[in-house]
JSON list of C-alpha atoms in Angstrom, two decimals:
[
{"chain": "A", "resi": 40, "resn": "MET", "atom": "CA", "xyz": [0.00, 0.00, 0.00]},
{"chain": "A", "resi": 41, "resn": "ILE", "atom": "CA", "xyz": [2.72, 2.51, 0.87]},
{"chain": "A", "resi": 42, "resn": "ASP", "atom": "CA", "xyz": [5.30, 3.09, -1.84]},
{"chain": "A", "resi": 43, "resn": "HIS", "atom": "CA", "xyz": [7.72, 5.11, 0.30]},
{"chain": "A", "resi": 44, "resn": "LEU", "atom": "CA", "xyz": [7.95, 7.31, 3.37]},
{"chain": "A", "resi": 45, "resn": "SER", "atom": "CA", "xyz": [9.91, 10.48, 3.96]},
{"chain": "A", "resi": 46, "resn": "PHE", "atom": "CA", "xyz": [10.53, 12.61, 7.01]},
{"chain": "A", "resi": 47, "resn": "GLY", "atom": "CA", "xyz": [12.85, 15.37, 8.10]},
{"chain": "A", "resi": 48, "resn": "ILE", "atom": "CA", "xyz": [16.09, 15.02, 10.02]},
{"chain": "A", "resi": 49, "resn": "SER", "atom": "CA", "xyz": [18.27, 17.67, 11.59]},
{"chain": "A", "resi": 50, "resn": "GLU", "atom": "CA", "xyz": [21.78, 16.35, 10.74]},
{"chain": "A", "resi": 51, "resn": "ILE", "atom": "CA", "xyz": [22.74, 14.32, 7.66]},
{"chain": "A", "resi": 52, "resn": "ALA", "atom": "CA", "xyz": [26.03, 12.95, 9.05]},
{"chain": "A", "resi": 53, "resn": "ARG", "atom": "CA", "xyz": [24.49, 11.81, 12.35]},
{"chain": "A", "resi": 54, "resn": "SER", "atom": "CA", "xyz": [21.53, 10.18, 10.59]},
{"chain": "A", "resi": 55, "resn": "THR", "atom": "CA", "xyz": [23.79, 8.54, 8.00]},
{"chain": "A", "resi": 56, "resn": "ARG", "atom": "CA", "xyz": [25.78, 6.80, 10.72]},
{"chain": "A", "resi": 57, "resn": "PHE", "atom": "CA", "xyz": [22.67, 5.79, 12.68]},
{"chain": "A", "resi": 58, "resn": "TYR", "atom": "CA", "xyz": [20.57, 4.52, 9.76]},
{"chain": "A", "resi": 59, "resn": "ASP", "atom": "CA", "xyz": [23.47, 2.88, 7.87]},
{"chain": "A", "resi": 60, "resn": "HIS", "atom": "CA", "xyz": [24.11, 0.70, 10.91]},
{"chain": "A", "resi": 61, "resn": "THR", "atom": "CA", "xyz": [20.60, 0.07, 12.22]},
{"chain": "A", "resi": 62, "resn": "LEU", "atom": "CA", "xyz": [19.00, -0.60, 8.85]},
{"chain": "A", "resi": 63, "resn": "GLY", "atom": "CA", "xyz": [22.13, -2.40, 7.66]},
{"chain": "A", "resi": 64, "resn": "ALA", "atom": "CA", "xyz": [21.60, -4.87, 10.50]},
{"chain": "A", "resi": 65, "resn": "LEU", "atom": "CA", "xyz": [18.27, -5.73, 8.85]},
{"chain": "A", "resi": 66, "resn": "GLY", "atom": "CA", "xyz": [19.78, -6.18, 5.40]},
{"chain": "A", "resi": 67, "resn": "TYR", "atom": "CA", "xyz": [18.69, -2.78, 4.07]},
{"chain": "A", "resi": 68, "resn": "ARG", "atom": "CA", "xyz": [21.19, -0.33, 2.61]},
{"chain": "A", "resi": 69, "resn": "ARG", "atom": "CA", "xyz": [21.66, 3.31, 1.78]},
{"chain": "A", "resi": 70, "resn": "LEU", "atom": "CA", "xyz": [20.73, 3.74, -1.87]},
{"chain": "A", "resi": 71, "resn": "SER", "atom": "CA", "xyz": [21.41, 7.45, -2.26]},
{"chain": "A", "resi": 72, "resn": "ALA", "atom": "CA", "xyz": [22.92, 10.33, -0.35]},
{"chain": "A", "resi": 73, "resn": "ASP", "atom": "CA", "xyz": [23.71, 13.98, -0.88]},
{"chain": "A", "resi": 74, "resn": "ASP", "atom": "CA", "xyz": [23.77, 17.14, 1.24]},
{"chain": "A", "resi": 75, "resn": "SER", "atom": "CA", "xyz": [19.98, 17.23, 1.45]},
{"chain": "A", "resi": 76, "resn": "SER", "atom": "CA", "xyz": [18.75, 13.63, 1.64]},
{"chain": "A", "resi": 77, "resn": "LEU", "atom": "CA", "xyz": [19.38, 9.95, 2.27]},
{"chain": "A", "resi": 78, "resn": "SER", "atom": "CA", "xyz": [17.39, 7.00, 0.98]},
{"chain": "A", "resi": 79, "resn": "TYR", "atom": "CA", "xyz": [17.26, 3.38, 2.17]},
{"chain": "A", "resi": 80, "resn": "GLY", "atom": "CA", "xyz": [15.79, 0.14, 0.94]},
{"chain": "A", "resi": 81, "resn": "SER", "atom": "CA", "xyz": [16.68, -3.18, -0.62]},
{"chain": "A", "resi": 82, "resn": "ASP", "atom": "CA", "xyz": [16.36, -2.60, -4.36]},
{"chain": "A", "resi": 83, "resn": "GLU", "atom": "CA", "xyz": [14.61, 0.76, -4.46]},
{"chain": "A", "resi": 84, "resn": "PRO", "atom": "CA", "xyz": [14.22, 3.61, -1.97]},
{"chain": "A", "resi": 85, "resn": "LYS", "atom": "CA", "xyz": [11.44, 3.03, 0.55]},
{"chain": "A", "resi": 86, "resn": "LEU", "atom": "CA", "xyz": [12.63, 5.42, 3.27]},
{"chain": "A", "resi": 87, "resn": "TRP", "atom": "CA", "xyz": [13.78, 8.97, 2.52]},
{"chain": "A", "resi": 88, "resn": "LEU", "atom": "CA", "xyz": [15.38, 11.17, 5.18]},
{"chain": "A", "resi": 89, "resn": "LEU", "atom": "CA", "xyz": [15.38, 14.84, 4.25]},
{"chain": "A", "resi": 90, "resn": "LYS", "atom": "CA", "xyz": [17.66, 17.44, 5.83]},
{"chain": "A", "resi": 91, "resn": "THR", "atom": "CA", "xyz": [15.47, 20.26, 7.06]},
{"chain": "A", "resi": 92, "resn": "SER", "atom": "CA", "xyz": [15.74, 23.12, 9.50]},
{"chain": "A", "resi": 93, "resn": "ARG", "atom": "CA", "xyz": [12.30, 22.27, 10.89]},
{"chain": "A", "resi": 94, "resn": "PRO", "atom": "CA", "xyz": [11.80, 18.49, 11.22]},
{"chain": "A", "resi": 95, "resn": "VAL", "atom": "CA", "xyz": [8.48, 17.38, 12.66]},
{"chain": "A", "resi": 96, "resn": "VAL", "atom": "CA", "xyz": [8.85, 17.45, 16.42]},
{"chain": "A", "resi": 97, "resn": "ALA", "atom": "CA", "xyz": [9.00, 13.90, 17.71]},
{"chain": "A", "resi": 98, "resn": "ASP", "atom": "CA", "xyz": [6.27, 13.30, 20.29]},
{"chain": "A", "resi": 99, "resn": "PRO", "atom": "CA", "xyz": [6.47, 10.04, 22.25]},
{"chain": "A", "resi": 100, "resn": "GLN", "atom": "CA", "xyz": [2.77, 10.34, 23.07]},
{"chain": "A", "resi": 101, "resn": "SER", "atom": "CA", "xyz": [1.66, 10.66, 19.42]},
{"chain": "A", "resi": 102, "resn": "GLY", "atom": "CA", "xyz": [1.58, 6.93, 18.67]},
{"chain": "A", "resi": 103, "resn": "LEU", "atom": "CA", "xyz": [3.75, 7.47, 15.58]},
{"chain": "A", "resi": 104, "resn": "HIS", "atom": "CA", "xyz": [6.50, 4.95, 14.95]},
{"chain": "A", "resi": 105, "resn": "LEU", "atom": "CA", "xyz": [8.12, 3.14, 12.03]},
{"chain": "A", "resi": 106, "resn": "SER", "atom": "CA", "xyz": [8.37, -0.63, 12.04]},
{"chain": "A", "resi": 107, "resn": "PHE", "atom": "CA", "xyz": [10.93, -2.44, 9.88]},
{"chain": "A", "resi": 108, "resn": "VAL", "atom": "CA", "xyz": [10.71, -6.09, 8.84]},
{"chain": "A", "resi": 109, "resn": "ALA", "atom": "CA", "xyz": [13.49, -8.38, 10.04]},
{"chain": "A", "resi": 110, "resn": "SER", "atom": "CA", "xyz": [14.02, -11.94, 8.81]},
{"chain": "A", "resi": 111, "resn": "THR", "atom": "CA", "xyz": [15.30, -13.39, 12.08]},
{"chain": "A", "resi": 112, "resn": "PRO", "atom": "CA", "xyz": [15.49, -12.63, 15.80]},
{"chain": "A", "resi": 113, "resn": "ALA", "atom": "CA", "xyz": [19.26, -12.21, 15.33]},
{"chain": "A", "resi": 114, "resn": "GLN", "atom": "CA", "xyz": [18.57, -9.32, 12.95]},
{"chain": "A", "resi": 115, "resn": "VAL", "atom": "CA", "xyz": [16.24, -7.71, 15.49]},
{"chain": "A", "resi": 116, "resn": "ASP", "atom": "CA", "xyz": [18.96, -8.07, 18.13]},
{"chain": "A", "resi": 117, "resn": "ALA", "atom": "CA", "xyz": [21.57, -6.58, 15.76]},
{"chain": "A", "resi": 118, "resn": "PHE", "atom": "CA", "xyz": [19.24, -3.65, 14.93]},
{"chain": "A", "resi": 119, "resn": "TYR", "atom": "CA", "xyz": [18.88, -2.90, 18.63]},
{"chain": "A", "resi": 120, "resn": "ARG", "atom": "CA", "xyz": [22.63, -3.14, 19.32]},
{"chain": "A", "resi": 121, "resn": "ALA", "atom": "CA", "xyz": [23.47, -0.94, 16.32]},
{"chain": "A", "resi": 122, "resn": "ALA", "atom": "CA", "xyz": [20.97, 1.68, 17.44]},
{"chain": "A", "resi": 123, "resn": "MET", "atom": "CA", "xyz": [22.42, 1.74, 20.95]},
{"chain": "A", "resi": 124, "resn": "GLU", "atom": "CA", "xyz": [25.97, 2.05, 19.56]},
{"chain": "A", "resi": 125, "resn": "CYS", "atom": "CA", "xyz": [25.09, 4.81, 17.07]},
{"chain": "A", "resi": 126, "resn": "GLY", "atom": "CA", "xyz": [23.28, 7.42, 19.12]},
{"chain": "A", "resi": 127, "resn": "GLY", "atom": "CA", "xyz": [19.87, 5.84, 19.58]},
{"chain": "A", "resi": 128, "resn": "SER", "atom": "CA", "xyz": [18.14, 5.18, 22.86]},
{"chain": "A", "resi": 129, "resn": "ASP", "atom": "CA", "xyz": [16.25, 2.23, 24.28]},
{"chain": "A", "resi": 130, "resn": "ASN", "atom": "CA", "xyz": [12.48, 2.08, 23.94]},
{"chain": "A", "resi": 131, "resn": "GLY", "atom": "CA", "xyz": [12.09, -1.70, 24.47]},
{"chain": "A", "resi": 132, "resn": "VAL", "atom": "CA", "xyz": [14.76, -4.39, 24.50]},
{"chain": "A", "resi": 133, "resn": "PRO", "atom": "CA", "xyz": [14.53, -7.30, 22.03]},
{"chain": "A", "resi": 134, "resn": "GLY", "atom": "CA", "xyz": [12.05, -9.96, 23.01]},
{"chain": "A", "resi": 135, "resn": "VAL", "atom": "CA", "xyz": [8.78, -11.73, 22.35]},
{"chain": "A", "resi": 136, "resn": "ARG", "atom": "CA", "xyz": [5.72, -9.47, 22.46]},
{"chain": "A", "resi": 137, "resn": "GLU", "atom": "CA", "xyz": [2.83, -11.93, 22.74]},
{"chain": "A", "resi": 138, "resn": "ALA", "atom": "CA", "xyz": [0.41, -9.02, 23.15]},
{"chain": "A", "resi": 139, "resn": "TYR", "atom": "CA", "xyz": [1.18, -8.13, 19.51]},
{"chain": "A", "resi": 140, "resn": "GLY", "atom": "CA", "xyz": [0.65, -11.67, 18.23]},
{"chain": "A", "resi": 141, "resn": "SER", "atom": "CA", "xyz": [1.93, -15.18, 18.74]},
{"chain": "A", "resi": 142, "resn": "GLY", "atom": "CA", "xyz": [5.65, -15.32, 18.01]},
{"chain": "A", "resi": 143, "resn": "TYR", "atom": "CA", "xyz": [6.04, -11.55, 17.51]},
{"chain": "A", "resi": 144, "resn": "TYR", "atom": "CA", "xyz": [9.69, -10.76, 18.27]},
{"chain": "A", "resi": 145, "resn": "ALA", "atom": "CA", "xyz": [10.61, -7.08, 18.35]},
{"chain": "A", "resi": 146, "resn": "ALA", "atom": "CA", "xyz": [12.90, -4.36, 19.63]},
{"chain": "A", "resi": 147, "resn": "PHE", "atom": "CA", "xyz": [12.11, -0.67, 19.99]},
{"chain": "A", "resi": 148, "resn": "VAL", "atom": "CA", "xyz": [14.52, 2.27, 19.81]},
{"chain": "A", "resi": 149, "resn": "VAL", "atom": "CA", "xyz": [14.45, 6.03, 19.45]},
{"chain": "A", "resi": 150, "resn": "ASP", "atom": "CA", "xyz": [16.63, 7.60, 16.75]},
{"chain": "A", "resi": 151, "resn": "PRO", "atom": "CA", "xyz": [18.82, 10.68, 17.37]},
{"chain": "A", "resi": 152, "resn": "ASP", "atom": "CA", "xyz": [16.00, 13.01, 16.24]},
{"chain": "A", "resi": 153, "resn": "GLY", "atom": "CA", "xyz": [13.56, 11.41, 18.68]},
{"chain": "A", "resi": 154, "resn": "TYR", "atom": "CA", "xyz": [11.61, 9.26, 16.20]},
{"chain": "A", "resi": 155, "resn": "ARG", "atom": "CA", "xyz": [10.44, 5.89, 17.49]},
{"chain": "A", "resi": 156, "resn": "LEU", "atom": "CA", "xyz": [11.54, 2.85, 15.48]},
{"chain": "A", "resi": 157, "resn": "GLU", "atom": "CA", "xyz": [10.87, -0.86, 15.70]},
{"chain": "A", "resi": 158, "resn": "ALA", "atom": "CA", "xyz": [12.30, -3.98, 14.09]},
{"chain": "A", "resi": 159, "resn": "HIS", "atom": "CA", "xyz": [10.24, -7.15, 14.23]},
{"chain": "A", "resi": 160, "resn": "CYS", "atom": "CA", "xyz": [10.03, -10.68, 12.90]},
{"chain": "A", "resi": 161, "resn": "ASP", "atom": "CA", "xyz": [7.62, -13.57, 13.13]},
{"chain": "A", "resi": 162, "resn": "LEU", "atom": "CA", "xyz": [9.31, -16.43, 14.97]},
{"chain": "A", "resi": 163, "resn": "ALA", "atom": "CA", "xyz": [7.36, -19.08, 13.02]},
{"chain": "A", "resi": 164, "resn": "GLU", "atom": "CA", "xyz": [8.44, -17.58, 9.69]},
{"chain": "A", "resi": 165, "resn": "ALA", "atom": "CA", "xyz": [12.04, -17.20, 10.89]},
{"chain": "A", "resi": 166, "resn": "ALA", "atom": "CA", "xyz": [12.13, -20.91, 11.84]},
{"chain": "A", "resi": 167, "resn": "LYS", "atom": "CA", "xyz": [11.28, -22.03, 8.29]}
]
């Protein structure tokens, strides 16, 4: 349904380091970069980060977050570790979240601009 998503960031270099590592842990990669934007995906850009002087103010009470698909629990764990090592903060350590569905394994972080991110996988699918 959604072709791509874009949102503003305050610092290209800081976001490059953070997203290269956290999304790289999930098998995604930076597909383009210049002084005004970054894009990430597998084969084509699905996430665009745009340098702006007025990014949307992150509000932890808004309910807004981005969830990225992981193939395995190990990828979820690596996403979380990379986020912690690259300027992110904890918003939920890796683990099973049965309240979200049977076998739902996820980790939650906050990026350097305050946006809430998640990586998740289905344990049954990962076991195949």
